[in-house]
Tab-separated table of C-alpha atoms and ligand atoms in Angstrom:
chain	number	residue	atom	x	y	z
S	94	MET	CA	13.968	21.721	-218.604
S	95	GLU	CA	14.268	23.559	-215.254
S	96	GLY	CA	11.292	25.893	-214.657
S	97	SER	CA	9.289	24.299	-217.456
S	98	PHE	CA	5.732	23.063	-217.042
S	99	ALA	CA	2.844	21.831	-219.152
S	100	VAL	CA	-0.875	22.444	-219.199
S	101	LYS	CA	-2.866	19.450	-220.421
S	102	GLY	CA	-6.271	19.843	-222.025
S	103	THR	CA	-8.014	20.557	-225.310
S	104	ILE	CA	-5.518	22.940	-226.914
S	105	ALA	CA	-6.869	25.303	-229.586
S	106	PHE	CA	-5.322	28.232	-231.468
S	107	THR	CA	-5.204	29.881	-234.886
S	108	ALA	CA	-1.718	29.790	-236.400
S	109	GLN	CA	-3.311	31.056	-239.603
S	110	ARG	CA	-6.436	33.002	-240.474
S	111	ASP	CA	-9.667	31.035	-240.845
S	112	LYS	CA	-8.384	27.787	-239.388
S	113	PHE	CA	-8.396	26.453	-235.843
S	114	THR	CA	-5.789	23.943	-234.779
S	115	ILE	CA	-7.496	21.829	-232.098
S	116	VAL	CA	-5.710	18.999	-230.316
S	117	GLU	CA	-7.473	16.986	-227.615
S	118	ASN	CA	-5.656	15.465	-224.616
S	119	ALA	CA	-2.570	17.443	-225.552
S	120	TYR	CA	0.239	19.108	-223.630
S	121	LEU	CA	1.061	22.789	-224.033
S	122	VAL	CA	4.630	23.117	-222.787
S	123	CYS	CA	6.048	26.364	-221.381
S	124	GLN	CA	9.776	26.860	-221.261
S	125	GLY	CA	11.308	30.138	-220.076
S	126	GLN	CA	8.098	32.178	-220.490
S	127	ARG	CA	7.713	30.942	-224.077
S	128	VAL	CA	5.724	28.220	-225.772
S	129	ALA	CA	7.947	25.198	-226.402
S	130	GLY	CA	5.265	23.346	-228.341
S	131	VAL	CA	2.010	21.409	-228.322
S	132	TYR	CA	2.460	17.652	-227.968
S	133	GLN	CA	0.166	14.655	-227.989
S	134	THR	CA	2.711	12.879	-225.787
S	135	LEU	CA	5.348	14.654	-223.733
S	136	PRO	CA	8.837	14.551	-225.314
S	137	ALA	CA	11.481	12.565	-223.424
S	138	ALA	CA	13.181	15.750	-222.141
S	139	CYS	CA	9.879	16.887	-220.570
S	140	GLN	CA	8.979	13.681	-218.742
S	141	LYS	CA	9.710	15.174	-215.306
S	142	ILE	CA	8.167	18.614	-215.690
S	143	PRO	CA	5.058	19.503	-213.638
S	144	VAL	CA	1.803	18.917	-215.542
S	145	LEU	CA	-1.405	20.767	-214.737
S	146	ASP	CA	-4.119	18.415	-215.959
S	147	MET	CA	-7.186	20.386	-217.031
S	148	GLY	CA	-9.045	17.336	-218.358
S	149	ALA	CA	-11.264	18.182	-221.334
S	150	ARG	CA	-11.187	21.942	-220.653
S	151	PHE	CA	-9.956	24.263	-223.372
S	152	VAL	CA	-6.569	25.947	-223.320
S	153	LEU	CA	-6.532	28.971	-225.644
S	154	PRO	CA	-4.148	31.846	-226.303
S	155	GLY	CA	-5.045	34.943	-224.266
S	156	THR	CA	-6.824	37.711	-226.151
S	157	CYS	CA	-5.197	41.085	-226.850
S	158	ASP	CA	-7.481	44.107	-226.373
S	159	LEU	CA	-5.968	46.721	-228.690
S	160	HIS	CA	-8.232	49.585	-227.657
S	161	VAL	CA	-9.630	50.094	-224.175
S	162	HIS	CA	-10.095	53.268	-222.090
S	163	ALA	CA	-9.370	52.129	-218.534
S	164	SER	CA	-10.436	55.599	-217.413
S	165	GLN	CA	-13.940	55.033	-218.806
S	166	PHE	CA	-14.533	51.822	-216.861
S	167	ALA	CA	-16.524	53.667	-214.176
S	168	PHE	CA	-19.253	54.653	-216.667
S	169	GLN	CA	-19.100	51.578	-218.896
S	170	GLY	CA	-22.636	50.770	-220.051
S	171	MET	CA	-23.877	54.366	-219.888
S	172	GLY	CA	-24.491	56.653	-222.863
S	173	GLN	CA	-25.023	53.688	-225.165
S	174	ASN	CA	-27.981	55.262	-226.929
S	175	ILE	CA	-27.634	59.027	-227.020
S	176	GLU	CA	-30.814	60.179	-228.693
S	177	ASN	CA	-29.205	62.906	-230.752
S	178	GLY	CA	-26.389	65.376	-230.601
S	179	LYS	CA	-23.156	66.350	-232.226
S	180	TRP	CA	-19.878	64.441	-232.229
S	181	ASN	CA	-18.896	65.885	-228.836
S	182	THR	CA	-22.143	65.162	-226.985
S	183	TRP	CA	-20.932	61.843	-225.607
S	184	PHE	CA	-17.579	63.316	-224.590
S	185	ASP	CA	-19.133	66.342	-222.885
S	186	ARG	CA	-21.780	64.330	-221.092
S	187	TYR	CA	-19.812	61.234	-220.084
S	188	ALA	CA	-16.128	60.905	-220.980
S	189	PHE	CA	-14.664	64.281	-220.083
S	190	PRO	CA	-16.400	64.769	-216.687
S	191	ASP	CA	-15.504	61.204	-215.658
S	192	GLU	CA	-11.897	61.370	-216.874
S	193	SER	CA	-11.323	64.622	-214.990
S	194	ARG	CA	-11.985	62.786	-211.715
S	195	PHE	CA	-8.677	60.928	-212.060
S	196	GLN	CA	-6.856	64.014	-210.772
S	197	ASN	CA	-7.971	62.621	-207.432
S	198	HIS	CA	-5.384	59.874	-207.111
S	199	ALA	CA	-7.266	57.925	-204.455
S	200	TYR	CA	-10.147	57.730	-206.939
S	201	ALA	CA	-7.702	56.643	-209.668
S	202	GLU	CA	-6.317	53.909	-207.415
S	203	ARG	CA	-9.809	52.569	-206.610
S	204	THR	CA	-11.171	52.741	-210.143
S	205	TYR	CA	-8.117	51.298	-211.864
S	206	THR	CA	-8.013	48.458	-209.303
S	207	ASP	CA	-11.648	47.650	-210.128
S	208	PHE	CA	-10.739	47.729	-213.829
S	209	ALA	CA	-7.800	45.332	-213.401
S	210	LYS	CA	-9.831	42.932	-211.245
S	211	ALA	CA	-12.608	42.832	-213.835
S	212	LEU	CA	-10.102	42.321	-216.645
S	213	LEU	CA	-8.595	39.389	-214.772
S	214	LYS	CA	-11.866	37.463	-215.215
S	215	THR	CA	-11.822	37.817	-218.993
S	216	PRO	CA	-9.639	36.003	-221.563
S	217	THR	CA	-7.505	39.134	-222.050
S	218	THR	CA	-3.821	38.864	-221.281
S	219	ARG	CA	-2.451	41.972	-223.066
S	220	LEU	CA	-3.905	45.375	-223.755
S	221	CYS	CA	-3.359	48.819	-225.224
S	222	ALA	CA	-5.018	51.057	-222.655
S	223	TYR	CA	-5.760	54.769	-222.417
S	224	ALA	CA	-5.462	56.454	-219.010
S	225	THR	CA	-6.153	60.229	-218.799
S	226	THR	CA	-4.075	63.388	-219.173
S	227	ASP	CA	-3.023	63.044	-215.513
S	228	ARG	CA	0.547	61.692	-215.464
S	229	VAL	CA	0.494	60.418	-211.875
S	230	ALA	CA	-2.823	58.623	-212.386
S	231	THR	CA	-1.361	57.049	-215.539
S	232	GLU	CA	1.561	55.725	-213.494
S	233	ILE	CA	-0.937	54.389	-210.930
S	234	LEU	CA	-2.699	52.430	-213.709
S	235	MET	CA	0.623	51.017	-214.934
S	236	HIS	CA	1.554	49.837	-211.426
S	237	ILE	CA	-1.863	48.263	-210.828
S	238	LEU	CA	-1.938	46.379	-214.147
S	239	ALA	CA	1.650	45.195	-213.665
S	240	GLY	CA	0.788	44.139	-210.105
S	241	TYR	CA	-1.957	41.874	-211.420
S	242	GLY	CA	0.500	40.393	-213.917
S	243	PHE	CA	-0.794	42.006	-217.121
S	244	ALA	CA	1.431	42.964	-220.032
S	245	GLY	CA	0.941	45.584	-222.727
S	246	TYR	CA	0.847	49.331	-223.158
S	247	VAL	CA	-0.661	52.186	-221.187
S	248	GLY	CA	-0.872	55.748	-222.500
S	249	LYS	CA	-0.927	59.098	-220.780
S	250	VAL	CA	-3.473	60.949	-222.916
S	251	ASN	CA	-2.475	64.251	-224.563
S	252	MET	CA	-5.044	67.035	-225.053
S	253	ASP	CA	-4.191	70.705	-225.555
S	254	ARG	CA	-7.459	71.811	-227.166
S	255	ASN	CA	-11.162	70.929	-227.396
S	256	CYS	CA	-11.638	69.004	-224.179
S	257	GLY	CA	-13.365	69.299	-220.833
S	258	ASP	CA	-12.423	71.219	-217.705
S	259	GLY	CA	-9.718	69.619	-215.638
S	260	LEU	CA	-8.251	67.762	-218.624
S	261	LEU	CA	-6.923	70.569	-220.832
S	262	GLU	CA	-3.143	71.033	-220.819
S	263	THR	CA	-1.079	73.718	-222.501
S	264	THR	CA	1.053	72.476	-225.386
S	265	GLN	CA	4.161	72.915	-223.267
S	266	GLU	CA	2.629	71.078	-220.303
S	267	THR	CA	1.454	68.119	-222.345
S	268	LEU	CA	4.904	67.636	-223.912
S	269	GLU	CA	6.823	68.161	-220.650
S	270	GLU	CA	4.567	65.843	-218.699
S	271	THR	CA	4.870	63.195	-221.410
S	272	ARG	CA	8.673	63.403	-221.331
S	273	ARG	CA	8.685	63.152	-217.528
S	274	TRP	CA	6.434	60.085	-217.776
S	275	LEU	CA	8.536	58.447	-220.528
S	276	ASP	CA	11.634	58.936	-218.357
S	277	GLN	CA	10.010	56.658	-215.736
S	278	GLY	CA	9.957	53.834	-218.314
S	279	ALA	CA	8.140	50.529	-218.078
S	280	VAL	CA	6.545	49.084	-214.946
S	281	GLY	CA	6.867	45.290	-215.035
S	282	GLY	CA	5.244	44.121	-218.264
S	283	ILE	CA	3.460	47.454	-218.822
S	284	GLU	CA	5.211	49.848	-221.182
S	285	PRO	CA	4.375	53.436	-222.088
S	286	ILE	CA	2.690	54.255	-225.389
S	287	ILE	CA	2.388	57.817	-226.709
S	288	THR	CA	-1.331	58.670	-226.822
S	289	PRO	CA	-2.530	61.847	-228.492
S	290	ARG	CA	-6.286	61.368	-227.963
S	291	TYR	CA	-7.012	62.384	-231.558
S	292	PHE	CA	-6.395	65.259	-233.911
S	293	PRO	CA	-9.355	67.410	-232.766
S	294	SER	CA	-7.976	67.505	-229.209
S	295	CYS	CA	-4.279	67.991	-230.097
S	296	THR	CA	-2.755	70.993	-231.837
S	297	THR	CA	-0.394	70.449	-234.750
S	298	GLU	CA	2.412	71.680	-232.502
S	299	ALA	CA	1.591	69.115	-229.800
S	300	LEU	CA	1.414	66.301	-232.371
S	301	ALA	CA	4.793	67.310	-233.825
S	302	GLY	CA	6.338	67.349	-230.337
S	303	LEU	CA	4.894	63.895	-229.627
S	304	GLY	CA	6.263	62.648	-232.952
S	305	ARG	CA	9.741	63.767	-231.863
S	306	LEU	CA	9.306	62.066	-228.468
S	307	ALA	CA	8.140	58.831	-230.127
S	308	GLU	CA	11.272	58.782	-232.257
S	309	GLU	CA	13.627	59.773	-229.431
S	310	TYR	CA	12.261	57.192	-226.964
S	311	ARG	CA	11.341	54.628	-229.667
S	312	THR	CA	7.910	54.467	-228.120
S	313	PRO	CA	4.821	53.086	-229.866
S	314	VAL	CA	1.906	55.403	-230.640
S	315	GLN	CA	-1.867	54.955	-230.370
S	316	SER	CA	-4.719	57.232	-231.340
S	317	HIS	CA	-8.164	57.384	-232.964
S	318	LEU	CA	-8.827	57.649	-236.680
S	319	SER	CA	-11.888	58.162	-238.902
S	320	GLU	CA	-14.422	56.912	-236.391
S	321	GLY	CA	-17.397	59.114	-237.311
S	322	LEU	CA	-18.461	61.095	-240.375
S	323	ASP	CA	-19.095	64.242	-238.322
S	324	GLU	CA	-15.681	63.786	-236.671
S	325	ILE	CA	-14.058	63.643	-240.126
S	326	GLU	CA	-15.892	66.856	-241.127
S	327	TRP	CA	-14.585	68.520	-237.974
S	328	VAL	CA	-11.018	67.434	-238.815
S	329	LYS	CA	-11.387	69.065	-242.270
S	330	GLU	CA	-12.608	72.290	-240.637
S	331	LEU	CA	-9.710	72.288	-238.184
S	332	ASP	CA	-7.141	71.890	-240.973
S	333	PRO	CA	-8.428	72.372	-244.524
S	334	THR	CA	-4.930	71.631	-245.917
S	335	LEU	CA	-5.219	67.941	-244.957
S	336	ASP	CA	-5.842	65.510	-247.853
S	337	CYS	CA	-7.134	62.949	-245.345
S	338	TYR	CA	-7.431	62.573	-241.581
S	339	ILE	CA	-4.393	60.308	-241.069
S	340	GLN	CA	-2.182	62.897	-242.745
S	341	ALA	CA	-2.397	64.948	-239.511
S	342	TYR	CA	-0.511	62.158	-237.728
S	343	ASP	CA	1.794	61.465	-240.662
S	344	ARG	CA	2.901	65.106	-240.966
S	345	ALA	CA	3.733	65.061	-237.250
S	346	GLY	CA	6.072	62.084	-237.726
S	347	LEU	CA	3.867	59.881	-235.563
S	348	LEU	CA	3.654	57.100	-238.181
S	349	SER	CA	7.375	56.384	-238.314
S	350	PRO	CA	8.434	52.765	-238.975
S	351	VAL	CA	10.753	53.039	-235.951
S	352	HIS	CA	7.886	52.164	-233.600
S	353	PRO	CA	4.500	50.374	-233.842
S	354	VAL	CA	1.405	52.541	-234.423
S	355	ILE	CA	-2.130	51.487	-233.479
S	356	MET	CA	-5.085	53.430	-234.861
S	357	ALA	CA	-8.518	52.691	-233.414
S	358	HIS	CA	-11.684	52.449	-235.540
S	359	CYS	CA	-10.603	53.402	-239.116
S	360	VAL	CA	-14.221	53.015	-240.264
S	361	PHE	CA	-14.249	55.500	-243.142
S	362	PRO	CA	-10.851	55.414	-244.899
S	363	THR	CA	-10.481	57.425	-248.089
S	364	PRO	CA	-8.280	55.788	-250.758
S	365	GLU	CA	-5.366	58.066	-249.643
S	366	GLU	CA	-5.893	57.062	-246.029
S	367	PHE	CA	-6.100	53.386	-246.954
S	368	SER	CA	-2.731	53.539	-248.725
S	369	LEU	CA	-1.105	55.438	-245.847
S	370	LEU	CA	-2.370	52.818	-243.389
S	371	ARG	CA	-0.662	50.213	-245.537
S	372	SER	CA	2.561	52.014	-246.391
S	373	ARG	CA	3.183	53.125	-242.775
S	374	ASN	CA	2.474	49.643	-241.338
S	375	VAL	CA	-0.261	50.940	-239.062
S	376	ILE	CA	-2.105	48.331	-236.989
S	377	VAL	CA	-5.875	48.825	-237.056
S	378	ALA	CA	-7.707	48.315	-233.749
S	379	HIS	CA	-11.142	47.235	-234.957
S	380	CYS	CA	-13.873	48.067	-232.417
S	381	PRO	CA	-17.015	46.562	-233.939
S	382	GLN	CA	-19.465	47.204	-231.134
S	383	SER	CA	-18.807	50.903	-230.660
S	384	ASN	CA	-18.657	51.463	-234.438
S	385	LEU	CA	-22.040	49.845	-235.019
S	386	ASN	CA	-23.405	51.702	-232.031
S	387	SER	CA	-22.147	55.166	-232.927
S	388	SER	CA	-22.472	55.227	-236.721
S	389	GLY	CA	-24.256	51.997	-237.645
S	390	ARG	CA	-21.235	51.202	-239.825
S	391	ALA	CA	-18.336	48.785	-239.685
S	392	ALA	CA	-14.668	49.142	-240.605
S	393	PRO	CA	-13.610	47.454	-243.889
S	394	VAL	CA	-11.700	44.753	-242.042
S	395	ILE	CA	-11.646	42.209	-244.852
S	396	ASP	CA	-10.311	44.858	-247.269
S	397	TYR	CA	-7.604	45.723	-244.739
S	398	LEU	CA	-6.615	42.091	-244.317
S	399	ASP	CA	-6.605	41.454	-248.072
S	400	ALA	CA	-4.323	44.497	-248.487
S	401	GLY	CA	-1.887	43.132	-245.887
S	402	ILE	CA	-2.815	45.695	-243.214
S	403	ALA	CA	-2.547	44.254	-239.688
S	404	VAL	CA	-5.797	44.192	-237.700
S	405	GLY	CA	-6.523	43.431	-234.051
S	406	LEU	CA	-9.710	43.814	-232.012
S	407	GLY	CA	-10.604	46.280	-229.271
S	408	THR	CA	-13.468	46.453	-226.797
S	409	ASP	CA	-13.408	50.276	-226.751
S	410	VAL	CA	-14.711	50.418	-223.197
S	411	GLY	CA	-16.492	52.731	-222.377
S	412	GLY	CA	-17.759	53.390	-225.949
S	413	GLY	CA	-18.212	49.619	-225.867
S	414	ASN	CA	-20.025	47.975	-222.980
S	415	THR	CA	-17.949	44.839	-222.341
S	416	LEU	CA	-14.351	44.042	-221.430
S	417	HIS	CA	-14.873	40.459	-222.595
S	418	MET	CA	-13.059	39.972	-225.909
S	419	PHE	CA	-15.144	36.890	-226.790
S	420	ARG	CA	-18.092	39.292	-227.141
S	421	THR	CA	-15.924	41.435	-229.401
S	422	ILE	CA	-15.074	38.395	-231.551
S	423	PHE	CA	-18.759	37.735	-232.081
S	424	GLU	CA	-19.484	41.423	-232.733
S	425	ALA	CA	-16.692	41.502	-235.345
S	426	ILE	CA	-18.458	38.682	-237.201
S	427	LEU	CA	-21.815	40.505	-236.979
S	428	ALA	CA	-20.226	43.789	-238.104
S	429	SER	CA	-18.706	42.097	-241.160
S	430	LYS	CA	-22.174	40.806	-242.123
S	431	VAL	CA	-23.728	44.250	-241.689
S	432	ARG	CA	-20.944	45.786	-243.776
S	433	TRP	CA	-21.392	43.208	-246.511
S	434	ALA	CA	-25.148	43.877	-246.588
S	435	TYR	CA	-24.816	47.648	-247.038
S	436	THR	CA	-21.894	47.559	-249.489
S	437	THR	CA	-23.210	44.933	-251.898
S	438	ASP	CA	-25.718	45.434	-254.685
S	439	HIS	CA	-27.055	41.931	-254.095
S	440	PRO	CA	-27.731	41.461	-250.370
S	441	GLU	CA	-30.029	38.551	-251.190
S	442	GLN	CA	-27.107	36.469	-252.510
S	443	ILE	CA	-25.931	35.277	-249.134
S	444	SER	CA	-23.819	32.485	-250.632
S	445	ASP	CA	-21.491	35.135	-252.145
S	446	ARG	CA	-20.858	37.095	-249.020
S	447	GLN	CA	-17.380	37.821	-247.725
S	448	VAL	CA	-17.567	37.895	-243.942
S	449	LEU	CA	-15.341	37.048	-240.996
S	450	THR	CA	-15.407	33.411	-239.920
S	451	LEU	CA	-15.241	32.335	-236.276
S	452	PRO	CA	-11.563	31.284	-236.527
S	453	GLY	CA	-10.901	34.429	-238.594
S	454	ALA	CA	-12.271	36.709	-235.866
S	455	PHE	CA	-10.553	34.639	-233.143
S	456	TYR	CA	-7.288	35.062	-235.048
S	457	LEU	CA	-7.713	38.871	-234.994
S	458	ALA	CA	-8.326	38.812	-231.221
S	459	THR	CA	-5.265	36.661	-230.533
S	460	LYS	CA	-2.462	36.380	-233.092
S	461	GLY	CA	-3.622	39.459	-235.085
S	462	GLY	CA	-3.341	41.960	-232.229
S	463	GLY	CA	-0.713	39.787	-230.552
S	464	ALA	CA	1.743	40.581	-233.359
S	465	LEU	CA	2.718	43.582	-231.225
S	466	TRP	CA	4.271	41.271	-228.641
S	467	HIS	CA	4.821	37.976	-230.494
S	468	THR	CA	1.926	36.391	-228.660
S	469	GLY	CA	-1.550	35.032	-229.406
S	470	SER	CA	-0.541	31.643	-230.794
S	471	PHE	CA	0.877	28.387	-229.459
S	472	GLU	CA	3.547	28.007	-232.121
S	473	PRO	CA	7.018	27.466	-230.607
S	474	GLY	CA	8.676	30.694	-229.454
S	475	TYR	CA	5.471	32.655	-228.841
S	476	CYS	CA	5.011	34.287	-225.413
S	477	PHE	CA	3.227	31.853	-223.135
S	478	ASP	CA	-0.051	33.748	-222.660
S	479	ALA	CA	-2.829	31.229	-222.147
S	480	VAL	CA	-6.286	30.978	-220.698
S	481	VAL	CA	-8.022	27.826	-219.476
S	482	LEU	CA	-11.791	27.699	-220.025
S	483	ASP	CA	-14.474	25.389	-218.733
S	484	ASP	CA	-17.539	24.639	-220.870
S	485	SER	CA	-19.075	22.098	-218.459
S	486	ARG	CA	-21.762	24.645	-217.415
S	487	PHE	CA	-23.406	24.406	-220.845
S	488	CYS	CA	-25.948	21.782	-221.760
S	489	GLN	CA	-23.704	19.162	-223.393
S	490	ARG	CA	-24.125	16.239	-225.722
S	491	ALA	CA	-21.535	13.497	-225.909
S	492	ASP	CA	-21.291	13.705	-229.695
S	493	ARG	CA	-20.274	17.361	-229.861
S	494	THR	CA	-17.071	17.856	-231.822
S	495	PRO	CA	-14.269	19.930	-230.262
S	496	TYR	CA	-15.016	22.652	-232.843
S	497	GLU	CA	-18.669	22.772	-231.808
S	498	ARG	CA	-17.700	22.960	-228.146
S	499	LEU	CA	-15.264	25.764	-228.904
S	500	GLU	CA	-17.869	27.663	-230.926
S	501	ARG	CA	-20.286	27.560	-228.002
S	502	LEU	CA	-17.551	28.559	-225.561
S	503	ILE	CA	-16.604	31.641	-227.584
S	504	THR	CA	-20.182	32.727	-228.197
S	505	MET	CA	-21.695	31.949	-224.766
S	506	SER	CA	-19.074	31.873	-221.989
S	507	ASP	CA	-18.516	34.594	-219.405
S	508	ASP	CA	-16.332	35.326	-216.382
S	509	ARG	CA	-17.617	32.228	-214.549
S	510	ASP	CA	-15.974	29.962	-217.113
S	511	ILE	CA	-12.439	31.335	-216.841
S	512	VAL	CA	-10.493	28.726	-214.870
S	513	ALA	CA	-6.923	30.017	-215.087
S	514	LYS	CA	-4.828	32.584	-216.887
S	515	TYR	CA	-1.106	32.708	-217.664
S	516	ILE	CA	0.911	35.683	-218.880
S	517	ASN	CA	4.551	35.204	-219.869
S	518	GLY	CA	4.365	31.753	-218.287
S	519	SER	CA	3.177	33.008	-214.871
S	520	CYS	CA	-0.203	32.084	-213.468
S	521	VAL	CA	-1.992	35.405	-212.781
S	522	TYR	CA	-5.449	34.033	-212.063
S	523	MET	CA	-6.974	30.787	-210.796
S	524	ARG	CA	-10.712	30.409	-210.268
S	525	GLU	CA	-11.786	29.957	-206.653
S	526	GLY	CA	-11.916	26.292	-205.727
S	527	GLU	CA	-9.364	25.239	-208.400
S	528	LYS	CA	-5.989	23.847	-207.364
O	79	FE	FE1	-11.487	55.185	-228.017
């Protein structure tokens, strides 16, 4: 058991939807960057491995943020309540001017370092991040995230129409720059992901070229889909031959089964879109806060899950205002209640409602999104991505059950309560004052 170690504490995870496994005074054993198992007493072969005793603190799988714009971190919290405007108002006022600043690589270095440092003090261990159209700045983000020990995907954004000054590329440029970037390959645990921003900002020709690159390099793909009703109208105007929005990506070969595909939002699927999401094995990145904020609506997450469509959660910074995935878990529960209320004929019959449970939403944030990397659970063989959390700051009562403590931790904790974080078995963060 050379190189193995154990973390001892209150171990909790969701091997299945809607059910926490919680084991007190238990050992979570790491062997070769993977979970070996959760044990009440250490097996004979593990008797001599180092044990980090965390007492009654919780040890949880790290969260996976499936949709976050690292390049929007510098204006996170702004533009949360635009009084009126068209679909592009927020982009023109906030996103595009800010993203164009990343052509200054010293600015990119500073801002992406701030992003990574902030992310370190959250439960997130893996992410699917958007950079900007600037290839060099995208590589800077990959190096910084890898340097802090994170794993996941980073995308150089593609835009060859309908975007702000300093971001627009020609079709040829966007494809050539993407190929040059893909040739660099992964940086540590950070791999490239092909990232057409969305159909309105990519020509059909650019999308088709990216589809060919995704197949050639076997690279995953991420984009946005059916986020706003006015966005969907714009997509129809741009290409009246489309039966549904997702068909723009499907025609371009971007939804191939050769590589994973993550689509953010998916709030307003038509029946055709719903079946394409399912038949192409698309993973939905559910971003409850930004959806409620922008359209007052919520994605049909329970319908997706019932249909066997994979769902993870995303913070959608800077459309969303927090990097902390525990907030997103709670918002996903709220969003499911709002959706139930506006889709049912009998909102007064609360006992009938179909909404996300706490373990159900936690599952989406961990094992749901973690399916991309075989992480997010403590079953044997999963990547050892774990976070240690301290709930001693909260007003406690001795008779609280572990479930009640966990519920309060997920709904109330913040960066102060993160004690330690492990990614692929390596400790990437330890709170000041901890050993
Ligand atoms: Fe987004």
